[in-house]
């Protein structure tokens, strides 16, 4: 099982250990592209601060984010699984998993990033600010930049198992599983169901959507679940207590769409 995750804007402070060793990151096929993005981002942030904030979509009060980017090659790094601290990662709570579940997480989880393309949770990286929607000078929109690169690397990483895609649309733009891989890919939408005046109404709630996705991944890892395809994933999630509605694709070579329906927001 390969689980595709978005990053989070929230990140821990720089680590106290060694700085980034880009050549040691997993998925070495992404290395040349990583160097190009890293060079472009550092150069941007070493220059005019106002221009860098504009390109990165930051406010005037976020100058510290520009300074962090300027020091990416020397800042202390930490495992990606510790670096990301947003809602999804809080719910996933990797640090509290048992040893076996942590090993499964290391094998299964892949975090997409505007800067790194994709990393595993044990890859050591420094804190940064560079969303997938950013248009870096000389490279353009990062989603489009990464797409042909990941297309040549990630199908082999997906191997022959399930691909569980929990990314937001911006990060999904960096790699769209195609062909046979798409046929064993499942996307998940979280719906909040409420009964109003006797009628059930459903809505997507962003914060809760992220938290539920984190809990789903945690449940699968903790249970040692290893579904081989979307249909088996539906069964595994239902066995774990989730209410799942499955929409098999209308044509071969397209991903499954799963709705996880919840009645409580927390």
Tab-separated table of N, CA and C in Angstrom, residues 144-260:
chain	number	residue	atom	x	y	z
A	144	UNK	N	2.986	21.840	-12.350
A	144	UNK	CA	3.311	21.479	-13.739
A	144	UNK	C	4.780	21.086	-13.873
A	145	UNK	N	5.654	21.731	-13.109
A	145	UNK	CA	7.086	21.389	-13.160
A	145	UNK	C	7.315	19.948	-12.720
A	146	UNK	N	6.636	19.556	-11.623
A	146	UNK	CA	6.893	18.222	-11.071
A	146	UNK	C	6.226	17.099	-11.860
A	147	UNK	N	5.172	17.406	-12.594
A	147	UNK	CA	4.360	16.337	-13.187
A	147	UNK	C	5.156	15.389	-14.082
A	148	UNK	N	5.934	15.877	-15.051
A	148	UNK	CA	6.677	14.916	-15.893
A	148	UNK	C	7.779	14.188	-15.132
A	149	UNK	N	8.305	14.816	-14.086
A	149	UNK	CA	9.361	14.179	-13.293
A	149	UNK	C	8.788	13.013	-12.494
A	150	UNK	N	7.702	13.261	-11.785
A	150	UNK	CA	7.099	12.194	-10.981
A	150	UNK	C	6.532	11.076	-11.850
A	151	UNK	N	6.086	11.427	-13.048
A	151	UNK	CA	5.536	10.403	-13.949
A	151	UNK	C	6.579	9.364	-14.318
A	152	UNK	N	7.844	9.745	-14.287
A	152	UNK	CA	8.912	8.806	-14.614
A	152	UNK	C	9.444	8.036	-13.423
A	153	UNK	N	9.021	8.423	-12.205
A	153	UNK	CA	9.578	7.819	-10.989
A	153	UNK	C	8.533	7.060	-10.175
A	154	UNK	N	7.362	7.653	-9.973
A	154	UNK	CA	6.427	7.120	-8.987
A	154	UNK	C	5.668	5.855	-9.394
A	155	UNK	N	5.421	5.591	-10.690
A	155	UNK	CA	4.765	4.316	-10.998
A	155	UNK	C	5.530	3.110	-10.456
A	156	UNK	N	6.849	3.150	-10.496
A	156	UNK	CA	7.640	2.041	-9.944
A	156	UNK	C	7.529	1.989	-8.429
A	157	UNK	N	7.421	3.161	-7.781
A	157	UNK	CA	7.268	3.206	-6.329
A	157	UNK	C	5.926	2.606	-5.922
A	158	UNK	N	4.904	2.848	-6.733
A	158	UNK	CA	3.575	2.295	-6.451
A	158	UNK	C	3.546	0.782	-6.569
A	159	UNK	N	4.507	0.223	-7.312
A	159	UNK	CA	4.632	-1.217	-7.476
A	159	UNK	C	3.310	-1.811	-7.971
A	160	UNK	N	2.783	-2.855	-7.277
A	160	UNK	CA	1.562	-3.508	-7.742
A	160	UNK	C	0.423	-3.416	-6.736
A	161	UNK	N	0.589	-2.599	-5.712
A	161	UNK	CA	-0.418	-2.546	-4.656
A	161	UNK	C	-1.351	-1.363	-4.764
A	162	UNK	N	-2.163	-1.215	-3.720
A	162	UNK	CA	-3.110	-0.113	-3.611
A	162	UNK	C	-2.382	1.217	-3.506
A	163	UNK	N	-2.935	2.244	-4.164
A	163	UNK	CA	-2.494	3.628	-3.983
A	163	UNK	C	-3.662	4.379	-3.359
A	164	UNK	N	-3.467	4.835	-2.131
A	164	UNK	CA	-4.498	5.582	-1.412
A	164	UNK	C	-4.129	7.058	-1.483
A	165	UNK	N	-4.882	7.813	-2.244
A	165	UNK	CA	-4.546	9.208	-2.529
A	165	UNK	C	-5.372	10.129	-1.638
A	166	UNK	N	-4.721	10.744	-0.653
A	166	UNK	CA	-5.382	11.641	0.289
A	166	UNK	C	-4.940	13.094	0.093
A	167	UNK	N	-4.368	13.410	-1.047
A	167	UNK	CA	-3.852	14.748	-1.293
A	167	UNK	C	-4.961	15.733	-1.638
A	168	UNK	N	-4.694	17.001	-1.374
A	168	UNK	CA	-5.564	18.066	-1.857
A	168	UNK	C	-5.320	18.244	-3.354
A	169	UNK	N	-6.212	18.975	-4.010
A	169	UNK	CA	-6.128	19.109	-5.476
A	169	UNK	C	-4.818	19.749	-5.916
A	170	UNK	N	-4.305	20.719	-5.163
A	170	UNK	CA	-3.055	21.383	-5.549
A	170	UNK	C	-1.897	20.388	-5.610
A	171	UNK	N	-1.844	19.474	-4.656
A	171	UNK	CA	-0.740	18.515	-4.612
A	171	UNK	C	-1.002	17.312	-5.519
A	172	UNK	N	-2.262	17.016	-5.777
A	172	UNK	CA	-2.577	15.959	-6.737
A	172	UNK	C	-2.103	16.335	-8.129
A	173	UNK	N	-1.961	17.641	-8.403
A	173	UNK	CA	-1.500	18.086	-9.715
A	173	UNK	C	-0.075	17.658	-10.010
A	174	UNK	N	0.699	17.348	-8.965
A	174	UNK	CA	2.105	16.985	-9.160
A	174	UNK	C	2.294	15.567	-9.670
A	175	UNK	N	1.326	14.707	-9.458
A	175	UNK	CA	1.356	13.350	-10.026
A	175	UNK	C	-0.048	12.813	-10.094
A	176	UNK	N	-0.472	12.454	-11.284
A	176	UNK	CA	-1.782	11.850	-11.470
A	176	UNK	C	-1.572	10.413	-11.931
A	177	UNK	N	-1.840	9.435	-11.062
A	177	UNK	CA	-1.680	8.042	-11.479
A	177	UNK	C	-2.451	7.780	-12.773
A	178	UNK	N	-1.832	7.069	-13.665
A	178	UNK	CA	-2.440	6.812	-14.973
A	178	UNK	C	-2.433	5.326	-15.271
A	179	UNK	N	-3.275	4.946	-16.216
A	179	UNK	CA	-3.296	3.575	-16.699
A	179	UNK	C	-3.585	2.561	-15.615
A	180	UNK	N	-2.766	1.515	-15.576
A	180	UNK	CA	-2.987	0.417	-14.643
A	180	UNK	C	-2.880	0.878	-13.190
A	181	UNK	N	-1.972	1.833	-12.921
A	181	UNK	CA	-1.821	2.340	-11.557
A	181	UNK	C	-3.086	3.071	-11.112
A	182	UNK	N	-3.671	3.844	-12.008
A	182	UNK	CA	-4.914	4.561	-11.677
A	182	UNK	C	-6.027	3.593	-11.307
A	183	UNK	N	-6.049	2.438	-11.957
A	183	UNK	CA	-7.101	1.465	-11.693
A	183	UNK	C	-7.052	0.876	-10.292
A	184	UNK	N	-5.902	0.956	-9.630
A	184	UNK	CA	-5.808	0.490	-8.246
A	184	UNK	C	-5.563	1.649	-7.281
A	185	UNK	N	-5.995	2.835	-7.703
A	185	UNK	CA	-5.910	4.028	-6.871
A	185	UNK	C	-7.296	4.365	-6.312
A	186	UNK	N	-7.338	4.801	-5.066
A	186	UNK	CA	-8.585	5.248	-4.441
A	186	UNK	C	-8.388	6.631	-3.863
A	187	UNK	N	-9.284	7.545	-4.182
A	187	UNK	CA	-9.301	8.859	-3.551
A	187	UNK	C	-10.379	8.858	-2.474
A	188	UNK	N	-10.211	9.720	-1.478
A	188	UNK	CA	-11.144	9.740	-0.349
A	188	UNK	C	-11.660	11.166	-0.129
A	189	UNK	N	-12.975	11.259	0.016
A	189	UNK	CA	-13.614	12.508	0.412
A	189	UNK	C	-14.335	12.250	1.730
A	190	UNK	N	-14.209	13.183	2.666
A	190	UNK	CA	-14.874	13.041	3.961
A	190	UNK	C	-16.096	13.942	3.976
A	191	UNK	N	-17.249	13.365	4.264
A	191	UNK	CA	-18.503	14.101	4.284
A	191	UNK	C	-19.075	14.109	5.701
A	192	UNK	N	-19.534	15.267	6.127
A	192	UNK	CA	-20.198	15.404	7.418
A	192	UNK	C	-21.700	15.346	7.190
A	193	UNK	N	-22.353	14.341	7.759
A	193	UNK	CA	-23.790	14.144	7.579
A	193	UNK	C	-24.548	14.702	8.774
A	194	UNK	N	-25.558	15.528	8.502
A	194	UNK	CA	-26.418	16.095	9.535
A	194	UNK	C	-27.869	15.947	9.102
A	195	UNK	N	-28.745	15.715	10.063
A	195	UNK	CA	-30.175	15.668	9.769
A	195	UNK	C	-30.776	17.012	10.157
A	196	UNK	N	-31.312	17.713	9.188
A	196	UNK	CA	-31.926	19.028	9.387
A	196	UNK	C	-33.369	18.962	8.912
A	197	UNK	N	-34.293	19.187	9.848
A	197	UNK	CA	-35.729	19.119	9.524
A	197	UNK	C	-36.088	17.784	8.884
A	198	UNK	N	-35.479	16.722	9.422
A	198	UNK	CA	-35.799	15.387	8.941
A	198	UNK	C	-35.108	14.982	7.655
A	199	UNK	N	-34.254	15.855	7.125
A	199	UNK	CA	-33.566	15.572	5.861
A	199	UNK	C	-32.057	15.521	6.105
A	200	UNK	N	-31.424	14.456	5.640
A	200	UNK	CA	-29.974	14.352	5.798
A	200	UNK	C	-29.275	15.247	4.789
A	201	UNK	N	-28.378	16.051	5.302
A	201	UNK	CA	-27.580	16.921	4.449
A	201	UNK	C	-26.111	16.649	4.708
A	202	UNK	N	-25.331	16.696	3.638
A	202	UNK	CA	-23.924	16.379	3.740
A	202	UNK	C	-23.084	17.550	3.256
A	203	UNK	N	-21.947	17.747	3.912
A	203	UNK	CA	-21.063	18.838	3.532
A	203	UNK	C	-19.622	18.426	3.774
A	204	UNK	N	-18.723	19.093	3.076
A	204	UNK	CA	-17.294	18.885	3.272
A	204	UNK	C	-16.790	19.981	4.186
A	205	UNK	N	-16.130	19.604	5.260
A	205	UNK	CA	-15.565	20.558	6.215
A	205	UNK	C	-14.052	20.392	6.180
A	206	UNK	N	-13.347	21.439	5.762
A	206	UNK	CA	-11.922	21.326	5.476
A	206	UNK	C	-11.110	20.806	6.662
A	207	UNK	N	-11.234	21.458	7.808
A	207	UNK	CA	-10.437	21.064	8.980
A	207	UNK	C	-10.739	19.623	9.374
A	208	UNK	N	-12.005	19.288	9.419
A	208	UNK	CA	-12.410	17.951	9.825
A	208	UNK	C	-12.023	16.918	8.776
A	209	UNK	N	-12.068	17.320	7.512
A	209	UNK	CA	-11.638	16.453	6.422
A	209	UNK	C	-10.193	16.007	6.644
A	210	UNK	N	-9.322	16.951	6.987
A	210	UNK	CA	-7.916	16.621	7.211
A	210	UNK	C	-7.735	15.714	8.432
A	211	UNK	N	-8.440	16.046	9.513
A	211	UNK	CA	-8.309	15.252	10.732
A	211	UNK	C	-8.781	13.821	10.509
A	212	UNK	N	-9.884	13.653	9.808
A	212	UNK	CA	-10.402	12.304	9.550
A	212	UNK	C	-9.446	11.511	8.676
A	213	UNK	N	-8.862	12.153	7.684
A	213	UNK	CA	-7.893	11.453	6.842
A	213	UNK	C	-6.688	10.999	7.668
A	214	UNK	N	-6.257	11.838	8.600
A	214	UNK	CA	-5.166	11.426	9.483
A	214	UNK	C	-5.543	10.218	10.311
A	215	UNK	N	-6.777	10.206	10.826
A	215	UNK	CA	-7.228	9.067	11.639
A	215	UNK	C	-7.376	7.808	10.791
A	216	UNK	N	-7.797	7.961	9.551
A	216	UNK	CA	-7.924	6.803	8.662
A	216	UNK	C	-6.562	6.143	8.463
A	217	UNK	N	-5.554	6.953	8.166
A	217	UNK	CA	-4.214	6.394	7.951
A	217	UNK	C	-3.705	5.735	9.231
A	218	UNK	N	-3.916	6.391	10.355
A	218	UNK	CA	-3.482	5.813	11.622
A	218	UNK	C	-4.173	4.470	11.863
A	219	UNK	N	-5.460	4.398	11.617
A	219	UNK	CA	-6.203	3.157	11.832
A	219	UNK	C	-5.648	2.030	10.976
A	220	UNK	N	-5.372	2.311	9.706
A	220	UNK	CA	-4.844	1.290	8.808
A	220	UNK	C	-3.464	0.818	9.258
A	221	UNK	N	-2.609	1.765	9.646
A	221	UNK	CA	-1.258	1.397	10.087
A	221	UNK	C	-1.296	0.609	11.384
A	222	UNK	N	-2.097	1.063	12.335
A	222	UNK	CA	-2.155	0.395	13.639
A	222	UNK	C	-2.721	-1.012	13.521
A	223	UNK	N	-3.667	-1.198	12.598
A	223	UNK	CA	-4.290	-2.513	12.430
A	223	UNK	C	-3.447	-3.455	11.572
A	224	UNK	N	-2.418	-2.936	10.951
A	224	UNK	CA	-1.615	-3.761	10.054
A	224	UNK	C	-2.350	-4.123	8.786
A	225	UNK	N	-3.336	-3.309	8.410
A	225	UNK	CA	-4.122	-3.587	7.211
A	225	UNK	C	-3.255	-3.410	5.967
A	226	UNK	N	-3.419	-4.290	5.004
A	226	UNK	CA	-2.647	-4.218	3.764
A	226	UNK	C	-3.549	-4.549	2.577
A	227	UNK	N	-4.561	-3.711	2.323
A	227	UNK	CA	-5.456	-3.985	1.197
A	227	UNK	C	-4.702	-3.930	-0.121
A	228	UNK	N	-5.033	-4.836	-1.015
A	228	UNK	CA	-4.325	-4.927	-2.291
A	228	UNK	C	-4.937	-4.049	-3.369
A	229	UNK	N	-6.155	-3.569	-3.133
A	229	UNK	CA	-6.821	-2.739	-4.120
A	229	UNK	C	-7.948	-1.972	-3.479
A	230	UNK	N	-8.625	-1.108	-4.237
A	230	UNK	CA	-9.694	-0.277	-3.683
A	230	UNK	C	-10.830	-1.058	-3.037
A	231	UNK	N	-11.250	-2.149	-3.644
A	231	UNK	CA	-12.344	-2.927	-3.058
A	231	UNK	C	-11.954	-3.474	-1.693
A	232	UNK	N	-10.710	-3.960	-1.584
A	232	UNK	CA	-10.229	-4.471	-0.298
A	232	UNK	C	-10.088	-3.337	0.719
A	233	UNK	N	-9.768	-2.138	0.244
A	233	UNK	CA	-9.681	-0.984	1.147
A	233	UNK	C	-11.044	-0.668	1.748
A	234	UNK	N	-12.085	-0.705	0.927
A	234	UNK	CA	-13.439	-0.462	1.427
A	234	UNK	C	-13.770	-1.438	2.552
A	235	UNK	N	-13.461	-2.706	2.327
A	235	UNK	CA	-13.733	-3.726	3.352
A	235	UNK	C	-12.924	-3.443	4.615
A	236	UNK	N	-11.644	-3.101	4.453
A	236	UNK	CA	-10.787	-2.854	5.609
A	236	UNK	C	-11.290	-1.664	6.420
A	237	UNK	N	-11.697	-0.595	5.758
A	237	UNK	CA	-12.182	0.587	6.471
A	237	UNK	C	-13.498	0.294	7.188
A	238	UNK	N	-14.367	-0.455	6.546
A	238	UNK	CA	-15.631	-0.809	7.213
A	238	UNK	C	-15.364	-1.693	8.426
A	239	UNK	N	-14.399	-2.600	8.291
A	239	UNK	CA	-14.048	-3.447	9.440
A	239	UNK	C	-13.494	-2.615	10.596
A	240	UNK	N	-12.886	-1.473	10.269
A	240	UNK	CA	-12.332	-0.591	11.288
A	240	UNK	C	-13.370	0.390	11.837
A	241	UNK	N	-14.606	0.279	11.365
A	241	UNK	CA	-15.682	1.087	11.918
A	241	UNK	C	-16.054	2.318	11.133
A	242	UNK	N	-15.471	2.522	9.974
A	242	UNK	CA	-15.802	3.693	9.160
A	242	UNK	C	-17.008	3.403	8.264
A	243	UNK	N	-17.816	4.423	8.048
A	243	UNK	CA	-18.930	4.329	7.103
A	243	UNK	C	-18.399	4.779	5.749
A	244	UNK	N	-18.357	3.853	4.801
A	244	UNK	CA	-17.734	4.125	3.509
A	244	UNK	C	-18.729	3.841	2.390
A	245	UNK	N	-18.831	4.790	1.475
A	245	UNK	CA	-19.617	4.598	0.259
A	245	UNK	C	-18.650	4.615	-0.916
A	246	UNK	N	-18.657	3.551	-1.690
A	246	UNK	CA	-17.689	3.391	-2.766
A	246	UNK	C	-18.317	3.681	-4.118
A	247	UNK	N	-17.539	4.334	-4.958
A	247	UNK	CA	-17.958	4.604	-6.329
A	247	UNK	C	-16.910	4.043	-7.288
A	248	UNK	N	-17.074	2.772	-7.694
A	248	UNK	CA	-16.128	2.205	-8.660
A	248	UNK	C	-16.128	3.032	-9.944
A	249	UNK	N	-15.015	3.089	-10.627
A	249	UNK	CA	-14.937	3.900	-11.854
A	249	UNK	C	-15.829	3.360	-12.956
A	250	UNK	N	-16.302	4.257	-13.788
A	250	UNK	CA	-17.162	3.871	-14.902
A	250	UNK	C	-16.361	3.241	-16.034
A	251	UNK	N	-15.057	3.449	-16.026
A	251	UNK	CA	-14.195	2.878	-17.072
A	251	UNK	C	-12.917	2.349	-16.431
A	252	UNK	N	-12.287	1.432	-17.105
A	252	UNK	CA	-11.040	0.890	-16.590
A	252	UNK	C	-9.944	1.948	-16.672
A	253	UNK	N	-8.971	1.839	-15.794
A	253	UNK	CA	-7.878	2.797	-15.810
A	253	UNK	C	-8.207	4.115	-15.157
A	254	UNK	N	-9.269	4.150	-14.344
A	254	UNK	CA	-9.636	5.361	-13.615
A	254	UNK	C	-9.684	5.020	-12.128
A	255	UNK	N	-9.413	5.993	-11.256
A	255	UNK	CA	-9.407	5.706	-9.816
A	255	UNK	C	-10.798	5.518	-9.243
A	256	UNK	N	-10.865	4.811	-8.127
A	256	UNK	CA	-12.092	4.705	-7.344
A	256	UNK	C	-12.260	5.979	-6.524
A	257	UNK	N	-13.497	6.339	-6.260
A	257	UNK	CA	-13.805	7.475	-5.382
A	257	UNK	C	-14.556	6.953	-4.172
A	258	UNK	N	-13.999	7.186	-2.984
A	258	UNK	CA	-14.620	6.729	-1.747
A	258	UNK	C	-15.093	7.934	-0.936
A	259	UNK	N	-16.302	7.838	-0.409
A	259	UNK	CA	-16.811	8.819	0.543
A	259	UNK	C	-16.811	8.184	1.929
A	260	UNK	N	-16.145	8.829	2.872
A	260	UNK	CA	-16.215	8.417	4.271
A	260	UNK	C	-17.177	9.368	4.947
